[in-house]
Amino acid sequence: MKTLIACYSYSGRTLTVSQKLQGHINADLIRVEPVKDRWYMIKAVHAYLEKKWPIKPCTTDINDYDCLIVSCPIWASRTPPGVNQYLEELENTSGKKCAALVTMGGNGSQIATTQIRNTLEDKGMEFIDKLVIGKTAQESGGWEAMTQEFAEKFIE
Ligand SMILES: Cc1cc2nc3c(=O)[nH]c(=O)nc-3n(C[C@H](O)[C@H](O)[C@H](O)COP(=O)(O)O)c2cc1C
């Protein structure tokens, strides 16, 4: 399964997990990057309001791929605004598989994976699974085994 990992990572944790996953499944990985950075509170409020921020050019046409994994941190329980923009710009999604990978500073519930799932299913994609790496998994190192188990869903 030819897979693209589209990764937004502000402080590097999601990128570390995404690169580990990339190594397991031999996927392509691209970075989703907002055109400009904003203050912490603006980040949280805009994520909460489900706003979209302009992003730098990146692979949004996934015609060449069978599967897309969207990876990002949790902001205000939600997807960051740059990811919201990326999801909107995606093209040639119909019939493809998809998944979500998120990292978070706590261990609580979040709605970001539902946002990703709903948006991609509305674009005709089939959602496979989600991986949520919280504080405990990051601190214990358990995230590595979780990532390996998640990877098996993308290997044919
Ligand atoms: C603006 C902002 C809002 C955040 N909101 C949450 C939150 O609601 N819940 C949570 O568990 N962590 C929250 N975090 C922590 C990040 O999700 C966590 O540190 C994540 O692993 C960072 O990933 P990154 O290094 O790839 O950017 C927030 C971080 C930022 C910067």
mmCIF file with all atom_site columns, C-alpha atoms and ligand atoms in Angstrom:
data_model
loop_
_atom_site.group_PDB
_atom_site.id
_atom_site.type_symbol
_atom_site.label_atom_id
_atom_site.label_alt_id
_atom_site.label_comp_id
_atom_site.label_asym_id
_atom_site.label_entity_id
_atom_site.label_seq_id
_atom_site.pdbx_PDB_ins_code
_atom_site.Cartn_x
_atom_site.Cartn_y
_atom_site.Cartn_z
_atom_site.occupancy
_atom_site.B_iso_or_equiv
_atom_site.pdbx_formal_charge
_atom_site.auth_seq_id
_atom_site.auth_comp_id
_atom_site.auth_asym_id
_atom_site.auth_atom_id
_atom_site.pdbx_PDB_model_num
ATOM   1   C CA  . MET A 1 1   ? 0.000   0.000  0.000  1.00 0.00 ? 1   MET A CA  1
ATOM   2   C CA  . LYS A 1 2   ? 1.668   3.232  -1.137 1.00 0.00 ? 2   LYS A CA  1
ATOM   3   C CA  . THR A 1 3   ? 1.220   5.563  1.807  1.00 0.00 ? 3   THR A CA  1
ATOM   4   C CA  . LEU A 1 4   ? 1.759   9.267  2.392  1.00 0.00 ? 4   LEU A CA  1
ATOM   5   C CA  . ILE A 1 5   ? 2.224   10.596 5.925  1.00 0.00 ? 5   ILE A CA  1
ATOM   6   C CA  . ALA A 1 6   ? 1.262   14.288 6.063  1.00 0.00 ? 6   ALA A CA  1
ATOM   7   C CA  . CYS A 1 7   ? 2.790   15.567 9.287  1.00 0.00 ? 7   CYS A CA  1
ATOM   8   C CA  . TYR A 1 8   ? 2.273   18.815 11.109 1.00 0.00 ? 8   TYR A CA  1
ATOM   9   C CA  . SER A 1 9   ? 4.498   19.104 14.182 1.00 0.00 ? 9   SER A CA  1
ATOM   10  C CA  . TYR A 1 10  ? 5.171   22.303 16.085 1.00 0.00 ? 10  TYR A CA  1
ATOM   11  C CA  . SER A 1 11  ? 7.721   21.169 18.661 1.00 0.00 ? 11  SER A CA  1
ATOM   12  C CA  . GLY A 1 12  ? 8.893   17.884 17.133 1.00 0.00 ? 12  GLY A CA  1
ATOM   13  C CA  . ARG A 1 13  ? 7.088   15.117 19.059 1.00 0.00 ? 13  ARG A CA  1
ATOM   14  C CA  . THR A 1 14  ? 4.622   14.237 16.330 1.00 0.00 ? 14  THR A CA  1
ATOM   15  C CA  . LEU A 1 15  ? 7.451   14.317 13.809 1.00 0.00 ? 15  LEU A CA  1
ATOM   16  C CA  . THR A 1 16  ? 9.460   11.807 15.877 1.00 0.00 ? 16  THR A CA  1
ATOM   17  C CA  . VAL A 1 17  ? 6.506   9.391  16.011 1.00 0.00 ? 17  VAL A CA  1
ATOM   18  C CA  . SER A 1 18  ? 5.706   9.958  12.325 1.00 0.00 ? 18  SER A CA  1
ATOM   19  C CA  . GLN A 1 19  ? 9.286   9.235  11.296 1.00 0.00 ? 19  GLN A CA  1
ATOM   20  C CA  . LYS A 1 20  ? 9.258   6.013  13.333 1.00 0.00 ? 20  LYS A CA  1
ATOM   21  C CA  . LEU A 1 21  ? 6.037   4.988  11.564 1.00 0.00 ? 21  LEU A CA  1
ATOM   22  C CA  . GLN A 1 22  ? 7.550   5.966  8.218  1.00 0.00 ? 22  GLN A CA  1
ATOM   23  C CA  . GLY A 1 23  ? 10.468  3.616  8.890  1.00 0.00 ? 23  GLY A CA  1
ATOM   24  C CA  . HIS A 1 24  ? 8.120   0.707  9.597  1.00 0.00 ? 24  HIS A CA  1
ATOM   25  C CA  . ILE A 1 25  ? 5.926   1.107  6.517  1.00 0.00 ? 25  ILE A CA  1
ATOM   26  C CA  . ASN A 1 26  ? 8.297   2.694  4.016  1.00 0.00 ? 26  ASN A CA  1
ATOM   27  C CA  . ALA A 1 27  ? 5.913   5.610  3.428  1.00 0.00 ? 27  ALA A CA  1
ATOM   28  C CA  . ASP A 1 28  ? 6.620   9.049  2.004  1.00 0.00 ? 28  ASP A CA  1
ATOM   29  C CA  . LEU A 1 29  ? 6.494   11.818 4.602  1.00 0.00 ? 29  LEU A CA  1
ATOM   30  C CA  . ILE A 1 30  ? 5.734   15.458 3.948  1.00 0.00 ? 30  ILE A CA  1
ATOM   31  C CA  . ARG A 1 31  ? 5.559   18.364 6.379  1.00 0.00 ? 31  ARG A CA  1
ATOM   32  C CA  . VAL A 1 32  ? 2.457   20.537 6.630  1.00 0.00 ? 32  VAL A CA  1
ATOM   33  C CA  . GLU A 1 33  ? 3.645   24.021 7.572  1.00 0.00 ? 33  GLU A CA  1
ATOM   34  C CA  . PRO A 1 34  ? 1.575   27.141 8.213  1.00 0.00 ? 34  PRO A CA  1
ATOM   35  C CA  . VAL A 1 35  ? 2.830   30.243 6.424  1.00 0.00 ? 35  VAL A CA  1
ATOM   36  C CA  . LYS A 1 36  ? 3.240   32.043 9.754  1.00 0.00 ? 36  LYS A CA  1
ATOM   37  C CA  . ASP A 1 37  ? 3.519   31.174 13.438 1.00 0.00 ? 37  ASP A CA  1
ATOM   38  C CA  . ARG A 1 38  ? 1.207   32.693 16.092 1.00 0.00 ? 38  ARG A CA  1
ATOM   39  C CA  . TRP A 1 39  ? 1.120   33.067 19.881 1.00 0.00 ? 39  TRP A CA  1
ATOM   40  C CA  . TYR A 1 40  ? 0.200   30.127 22.077 1.00 0.00 ? 40  TYR A CA  1
ATOM   41  C CA  . MET A 1 41  ? -3.224  31.533 22.979 1.00 0.00 ? 41  MET A CA  1
ATOM   42  C CA  . ILE A 1 42  ? -4.032  32.313 19.350 1.00 0.00 ? 42  ILE A CA  1
ATOM   43  C CA  . LYS A 1 43  ? -3.057  28.769 18.444 1.00 0.00 ? 43  LYS A CA  1
ATOM   44  C CA  . ALA A 1 44  ? -5.379  27.323 21.086 1.00 0.00 ? 44  ALA A CA  1
ATOM   45  C CA  . VAL A 1 45  ? -8.306  29.643 20.367 1.00 0.00 ? 45  VAL A CA  1
ATOM   46  C CA  . HIS A 1 46  ? -8.087  29.232 16.589 1.00 0.00 ? 46  HIS A CA  1
ATOM   47  C CA  . ALA A 1 47  ? -7.890  25.450 16.968 1.00 0.00 ? 47  ALA A CA  1
ATOM   48  C CA  . TYR A 1 48  ? -10.910 25.554 19.276 1.00 0.00 ? 48  TYR A CA  1
ATOM   49  C CA  . LEU A 1 49  ? -12.831 27.603 16.721 1.00 0.00 ? 49  LEU A CA  1
ATOM   50  C CA  . GLU A 1 50  ? -11.758 25.157 13.972 1.00 0.00 ? 50  GLU A CA  1
ATOM   51  C CA  . LYS A 1 51  ? -10.182 27.958 11.930 1.00 0.00 ? 51  LYS A CA  1
ATOM   52  C CA  . LYS A 1 52  ? -7.895  27.379 8.956  1.00 0.00 ? 52  LYS A CA  1
ATOM   53  C CA  . TRP A 1 53  ? -4.468  28.952 8.481  1.00 0.00 ? 53  TRP A CA  1
ATOM   54  C CA  . PRO A 1 54  ? -2.766  29.291 5.088  1.00 0.00 ? 54  PRO A CA  1
ATOM   55  C CA  . ILE A 1 55  ? -0.080  26.625 4.593  1.00 0.00 ? 55  ILE A CA  1
ATOM   56  C CA  . LYS A 1 56  ? 3.073   26.451 2.475  1.00 0.00 ? 56  LYS A CA  1
ATOM   57  C CA  . PRO A 1 57  ? 2.799   24.463 -0.770 1.00 0.00 ? 57  PRO A CA  1
ATOM   58  C CA  . CYS A 1 58  ? 2.998   20.693 -0.159 1.00 0.00 ? 58  CYS A CA  1
ATOM   59  C CA  . THR A 1 59  ? 1.542   17.461 -1.547 1.00 0.00 ? 59  THR A CA  1
ATOM   60  C CA  . THR A 1 60  ? -2.235  17.871 -1.429 1.00 0.00 ? 60  THR A CA  1
ATOM   61  C CA  . ASP A 1 61  ? -3.016  15.825 -4.558 1.00 0.00 ? 61  ASP A CA  1
ATOM   62  C CA  . ILE A 1 62  ? -2.818  12.217 -3.373 1.00 0.00 ? 62  ILE A CA  1
ATOM   63  C CA  . ASN A 1 63  ? -3.599  10.619 -6.717 1.00 0.00 ? 63  ASN A CA  1
ATOM   64  C CA  . ASP A 1 64  ? -0.334  8.629  -6.570 1.00 0.00 ? 64  ASP A CA  1
ATOM   65  C CA  . TYR A 1 65  ? -1.114  7.121  -3.159 1.00 0.00 ? 65  TYR A CA  1
ATOM   66  C CA  . ASP A 1 66  ? -3.372  4.349  -1.839 1.00 0.00 ? 66  ASP A CA  1
ATOM   67  C CA  . CYS A 1 67  ? -3.426  5.659  1.706  1.00 0.00 ? 67  CYS A CA  1
ATOM   68  C CA  . LEU A 1 68  ? -3.001  8.933  3.616  1.00 0.00 ? 68  LEU A CA  1
ATOM   69  C CA  . ILE A 1 69  ? -2.030  9.218  7.297  1.00 0.00 ? 69  ILE A CA  1
ATOM   70  C CA  . VAL A 1 70  ? -2.577  12.677 8.777  1.00 0.00 ? 70  VAL A CA  1
ATOM   71  C CA  . SER A 1 71  ? -0.396  13.297 11.841 1.00 0.00 ? 71  SER A CA  1
ATOM   72  C CA  . CYS A 1 72  ? -0.512  16.285 14.174 1.00 0.00 ? 72  CYS A CA  1
ATOM   73  C CA  . PRO A 1 73  ? -0.484  17.437 17.800 1.00 0.00 ? 73  PRO A CA  1
ATOM   74  C CA  . ILE A 1 74  ? -3.693  18.055 19.734 1.00 0.00 ? 74  ILE A CA  1
ATOM   75  C CA  . TRP A 1 75  ? -4.449  21.731 20.257 1.00 0.00 ? 75  TRP A CA  1
ATOM   76  C CA  . ALA A 1 76  ? -7.414  22.570 22.494 1.00 0.00 ? 76  ALA A CA  1
ATOM   77  C CA  . SER A 1 77  ? -8.551  18.958 21.978 1.00 0.00 ? 77  SER A CA  1
ATOM   78  C CA  . ARG A 1 78  ? -8.721  19.697 18.260 1.00 0.00 ? 78  ARG A CA  1
ATOM   79  C CA  . THR A 1 79  ? -6.672  19.698 15.056 1.00 0.00 ? 79  THR A CA  1
ATOM   80  C CA  . PRO A 1 80  ? -4.318  22.660 14.534 1.00 0.00 ? 80  PRO A CA  1
ATOM   81  C CA  . PRO A 1 81  ? -5.569  25.249 12.012 1.00 0.00 ? 81  PRO A CA  1
ATOM   82  C CA  . GLY A 1 82  ? -2.830  24.408 9.488  1.00 0.00 ? 82  GLY A CA  1
ATOM   83  C CA  . VAL A 1 83  ? -4.095  20.826 9.438  1.00 0.00 ? 83  VAL A CA  1
ATOM   84  C CA  . ASN A 1 84  ? -7.659  22.029 8.885  1.00 0.00 ? 84  ASN A CA  1
ATOM   85  C CA  . GLN A 1 85  ? -6.425  23.878 5.806  1.00 0.00 ? 85  GLN A CA  1
ATOM   86  C CA  . TYR A 1 86  ? -4.474  20.842 4.601  1.00 0.00 ? 86  TYR A CA  1
ATOM   87  C CA  . LEU A 1 87  ? -7.555  18.635 4.916  1.00 0.00 ? 87  LEU A CA  1
ATOM   88  C CA  . GLU A 1 88  ? -9.578  21.130 2.889  1.00 0.00 ? 88  GLU A CA  1
ATOM   89  C CA  . GLU A 1 89  ? -6.991  21.337 0.103  1.00 0.00 ? 89  GLU A CA  1
ATOM   90  C CA  . LEU A 1 90  ? -6.703  17.564 -0.404 1.00 0.00 ? 90  LEU A CA  1
ATOM   91  C CA  . GLU A 1 91  ? -7.532  16.333 -3.908 1.00 0.00 ? 91  GLU A CA  1
ATOM   92  C CA  . ASN A 1 92  ? -8.121  12.928 -5.541 1.00 0.00 ? 92  ASN A CA  1
ATOM   93  C CA  . THR A 1 93  ? -9.074  11.358 -2.240 1.00 0.00 ? 93  THR A CA  1
ATOM   94  C CA  . SER A 1 94  ? -12.065 9.308  -3.335 1.00 0.00 ? 94  SER A CA  1
ATOM   95  C CA  . GLY A 1 95  ? -11.752 5.571  -2.656 1.00 0.00 ? 95  GLY A CA  1
ATOM   96  C CA  . LYS A 1 96  ? -8.411  5.919  -0.868 1.00 0.00 ? 96  LYS A CA  1
ATOM   97  C CA  . LYS A 1 97  ? -7.693  4.694  2.666  1.00 0.00 ? 97  LYS A CA  1
ATOM   98  C CA  . CYS A 1 98  ? -6.812  7.049  5.511  1.00 0.00 ? 98  CYS A CA  1
ATOM   99  C CA  . ALA A 1 99  ? -5.838  7.177  9.180  1.00 0.00 ? 99  ALA A CA  1
ATOM   100 C CA  . ALA A 1 100 ? -4.980  9.654  11.928 1.00 0.00 ? 100 ALA A CA  1
ATOM   101 C CA  . LEU A 1 101 ? -1.977  9.857  14.245 1.00 0.00 ? 101 LEU A CA  1
ATOM   102 C CA  . VAL A 1 102 ? -2.027  12.422 17.045 1.00 0.00 ? 102 VAL A CA  1
ATOM   103 C CA  . THR A 1 103 ? 0.217   13.241 19.988 1.00 0.00 ? 103 THR A CA  1
ATOM   104 C CA  . MET A 1 104 ? -0.920  15.148 23.051 1.00 0.00 ? 104 MET A CA  1
ATOM   105 C CA  . GLY A 1 105 ? 0.459   16.618 26.253 1.00 0.00 ? 105 GLY A CA  1
ATOM   106 C CA  . GLY A 1 106 ? -2.156  14.960 28.472 1.00 0.00 ? 106 GLY A CA  1
ATOM   107 C CA  . ASN A 1 107 ? -3.989  11.663 28.509 1.00 0.00 ? 107 ASN A CA  1
ATOM   108 C CA  . GLY A 1 108 ? -7.554  12.890 28.223 1.00 0.00 ? 108 GLY A CA  1
ATOM   109 C CA  . SER A 1 109 ? -10.063 12.602 25.436 1.00 0.00 ? 109 SER A CA  1
ATOM   110 C CA  . GLN A 1 110 ? -9.796  14.646 22.269 1.00 0.00 ? 110 GLN A CA  1
ATOM   111 C CA  . ILE A 1 111 ? -11.957 15.246 19.231 1.00 0.00 ? 111 ILE A CA  1
ATOM   112 C CA  . ALA A 1 112 ? -9.169  15.819 16.696 1.00 0.00 ? 112 ALA A CA  1
ATOM   113 C CA  . THR A 1 113 ? -9.214  12.248 15.395 1.00 0.00 ? 113 THR A CA  1
ATOM   114 C CA  . THR A 1 114 ? -12.970 12.530 14.836 1.00 0.00 ? 114 THR A CA  1
ATOM   115 C CA  . GLN A 1 115 ? -12.429 15.806 12.965 1.00 0.00 ? 115 GLN A CA  1
ATOM   116 C CA  . ILE A 1 116 ? -9.855  14.130 10.718 1.00 0.00 ? 116 ILE A CA  1
ATOM   117 C CA  . ARG A 1 117 ? -12.032 11.071 10.218 1.00 0.00 ? 117 ARG A CA  1
ATOM   118 C CA  . ASN A 1 118 ? -15.206 13.012 9.401  1.00 0.00 ? 118 ASN A CA  1
ATOM   119 C CA  . THR A 1 119 ? -13.469 15.379 6.996  1.00 0.00 ? 119 THR A CA  1
ATOM   120 C CA  . LEU A 1 120 ? -11.734 12.578 5.113  1.00 0.00 ? 120 LEU A CA  1
ATOM   121 C CA  . GLU A 1 121 ? -14.829 10.378 4.993  1.00 0.00 ? 121 GLU A CA  1
ATOM   122 C CA  . ASP A 1 122 ? -16.729 13.353 3.548  1.00 0.00 ? 122 ASP A CA  1
ATOM   123 C CA  . LYS A 1 123 ? -14.070 13.339 0.821  1.00 0.00 ? 123 LYS A CA  1
ATOM   124 C CA  . GLY A 1 124 ? -14.840 9.710  0.013  1.00 0.00 ? 124 GLY A CA  1
ATOM   125 C CA  . MET A 1 125 ? -12.005 8.102  1.954  1.00 0.00 ? 125 MET A CA  1
ATOM   126 C CA  . GLU A 1 126 ? -12.150 4.920  4.041  1.00 0.00 ? 126 GLU A CA  1
ATOM   127 C CA  . PHE A 1 127 ? -10.899 5.433  7.604  1.00 0.00 ? 127 PHE A CA  1
ATOM   128 C CA  . ILE A 1 128 ? -8.705  2.557  8.826  1.00 0.00 ? 128 ILE A CA  1
ATOM   129 C CA  . ASP A 1 129 ? -7.672  3.498  12.348 1.00 0.00 ? 129 ASP A CA  1
ATOM   130 C CA  . LYS A 1 130 ? -6.245  6.121  14.682 1.00 0.00 ? 130 LYS A CA  1
ATOM   131 C CA  . LEU A 1 131 ? -3.193  6.220  16.939 1.00 0.00 ? 131 LEU A CA  1
ATOM   132 C CA  . VAL A 1 132 ? -3.291  8.531  19.968 1.00 0.00 ? 132 VAL A CA  1
ATOM   133 C CA  . ILE A 1 133 ? 0.029   9.004  21.791 1.00 0.00 ? 133 ILE A CA  1
ATOM   134 C CA  . GLY A 1 134 ? -0.571  10.692 25.142 1.00 0.00 ? 134 GLY A CA  1
ATOM   135 C CA  . LYS A 1 135 ? 1.706   11.822 27.931 1.00 0.00 ? 135 LYS A CA  1
ATOM   136 C CA  . THR A 1 136 ? 2.054   8.398  29.592 1.00 0.00 ? 136 THR A CA  1
ATOM   137 C CA  . ALA A 1 137 ? 3.046   6.646  26.352 1.00 0.00 ? 137 ALA A CA  1
ATOM   138 C CA  . GLN A 1 138 ? 5.566   9.387  25.586 1.00 0.00 ? 138 GLN A CA  1
ATOM   139 C CA  . GLU A 1 139 ? 7.151   9.295  29.038 1.00 0.00 ? 139 GLU A CA  1
ATOM   140 C CA  . SER A 1 140 ? 7.249   5.489  29.363 1.00 0.00 ? 140 SER A CA  1
ATOM   141 C CA  . GLY A 1 141 ? 8.523   4.926  25.834 1.00 0.00 ? 141 GLY A CA  1
ATOM   142 C CA  . GLY A 1 142 ? 5.408   2.826  25.190 1.00 0.00 ? 142 GLY A CA  1
ATOM   143 C CA  . TRP A 1 143 ? 4.750   4.903  22.076 1.00 0.00 ? 143 TRP A CA  1
ATOM   144 C CA  . GLU A 1 144 ? 7.334   2.875  20.148 1.00 0.00 ? 144 GLU A CA  1
ATOM   145 C CA  . ALA A 1 145 ? 5.445   -0.431 20.531 1.00 0.00 ? 145 ALA A CA  1
ATOM   146 C CA  . MET A 1 146 ? 2.127   1.358  19.877 1.00 0.00 ? 146 MET A CA  1
ATOM   147 C CA  . THR A 1 147 ? 3.557   2.795  16.659 1.00 0.00 ? 147 THR A CA  1
ATOM   148 C CA  . GLN A 1 148 ? 4.828   -0.598 15.526 1.00 0.00 ? 148 GLN A CA  1
ATOM   149 C CA  . GLU A 1 149 ? 1.421   -2.179 16.137 1.00 0.00 ? 149 GLU A CA  1
ATOM   150 C CA  . PHE A 1 150 ? -0.291  0.660  14.264 1.00 0.00 ? 150 PHE A CA  1
ATOM   151 C CA  . ALA A 1 151 ? 2.156   0.219  11.357 1.00 0.00 ? 151 ALA A CA  1
ATOM   152 C CA  . GLU A 1 152 ? 0.975   -3.340 10.766 1.00 0.00 ? 152 GLU A CA  1
ATOM   153 C CA  . LYS A 1 153 ? -2.333  -1.989 9.460  1.00 0.00 ? 153 LYS A CA  1
ATOM   154 C CA  . PHE A 1 154 ? -0.525  -0.373 6.524  1.00 0.00 ? 154 PHE A CA  1
ATOM   155 C CA  . ILE A 1 155 ? 1.651   -3.305 5.471  1.00 0.00 ? 155 ILE A CA  1
ATOM   156 C CA  . GLU A 1 156 ? 0.167   -5.664 2.876  1.00 0.00 ? 156 GLU A CA  1
HETATM 157 C C1  . LIG B 2 .   ? -1.631  25.660 21.488 1.00 0.00 ? 1   LIG B C1  1
HETATM 158 C C2  . LIG B 2 .   ? -1.510  24.302 22.120 1.00 0.00 ? 1   LIG B C2  1
HETATM 159 C C3  . LIG B 2 .   ? -2.641  23.667 22.618 1.00 0.00 ? 1   LIG B C3  1
HETATM 160 C C4  . LIG B 2 .   ? -2.549  22.399 23.196 1.00 0.00 ? 1   LIG B C4  1
HETATM 161 N N1  . LIG B 2 .   ? -3.695  21.787 23.652 1.00 0.00 ? 1   LIG B N1  1
HETATM 162 C C5  . LIG B 2 .   ? -3.616  20.529 24.175 1.00 0.00 ? 1   LIG B C5  1
HETATM 163 C C6  . LIG B 2 .   ? -4.801  19.850 24.618 1.00 0.00 ? 1   LIG B C6  1
HETATM 164 O O1  . LIG B 2 .   ? -5.919  20.339 24.503 1.00 0.00 ? 1   LIG B O1  1
HETATM 165 N N2  . LIG B 2 .   ? -4.655  18.624 25.175 1.00 0.00 ? 1   LIG B N2  1
HETATM 166 C C7  . LIG B 2 .   ? -3.428  18.021 25.316 1.00 0.00 ? 1   LIG B C7  1
HETATM 167 O O2  . LIG B 2 .   ? -3.367  16.904 25.836 1.00 0.00 ? 1   LIG B O2  1
HETATM 168 N N3  . LIG B 2 .   ? -2.287  18.631 24.874 1.00 0.00 ? 1   LIG B N3  1
HETATM 169 C C8  . LIG B 2 .   ? -2.353  19.868 24.310 1.00 0.00 ? 1   LIG B C8  1
HETATM 170 N N4  . LIG B 2 .   ? -1.219  20.485 23.854 1.00 0.00 ? 1   LIG B N4  1
HETATM 171 C C9  . LIG B 2 .   ? 0.069   19.773 23.940 1.00 0.00 ? 1   LIG B C9  1
HETATM 172 C C10 . LIG B 2 .   ? 0.456   19.105 22.602 1.00 0.00 ? 1   LIG B C10 1
HETATM 173 O O3  . LIG B 2 .   ? -0.623  18.407 22.020 1.00 0.00 ? 1   LIG B O3  1
HETATM 174 C C11 . LIG B 2 .   ? 1.607   18.096 22.815 1.00 0.00 ? 1   LIG B C11 1
HETATM 175 O O4  . LIG B 2 .   ? 2.672   18.700 23.489 1.00 0.00 ? 1   LIG B O4  1
HETATM 176 C C12 . LIG B 2 .   ? 2.064   17.480 21.480 1.00 0.00 ? 1   LIG B C12 1
HETATM 177 O O5  . LIG B 2 .   ? 2.662   16.215 21.723 1.00 0.00 ? 1   LIG B O5  1
HETATM 178 C C13 . LIG B 2 .   ? 3.060   18.391 20.774 1.00 0.00 ? 1   LIG B C13 1
HETATM 179 O O6  . LIG B 2 .   ? 3.359   17.831 19.514 1.00 0.00 ? 1   LIG B O6  1
HETATM 180 P P1  . LIG B 2 .   ? 4.449   18.506 18.548 1.00 0.00 ? 1   LIG B P1  1
HETATM 181 O O7  . LIG B 2 .   ? 5.776   18.475 19.314 1.00 0.00 ? 1   LIG B O7  1
HETATM 182 O O8  . LIG B 2 .   ? 4.503   17.624 17.357 1.00 0.00 ? 1   LIG B O8  1
HETATM 183 O O9  . LIG B 2 .   ? 4.039   19.913 18.245 1.00 0.00 ? 1   LIG B O9  1
HETATM 184 C C14 . LIG B 2 .   ? -1.282  21.750 23.281 1.00 0.00 ? 1   LIG B C14 1
HETATM 185 C C15 . LIG B 2 .   ? -0.149  22.399 22.775 1.00 0.00 ? 1   LIG B C15 1
HETATM 186 C C16 . LIG B 2 .   ? -0.257  23.648 22.191 1.00 0.00 ? 1   LIG B C16 1
HETATM 187 C C17 . LIG B 2 .   ? 0.988   24.322 21.622 1.00 0.00 ? 1   LIG B C17 1
#
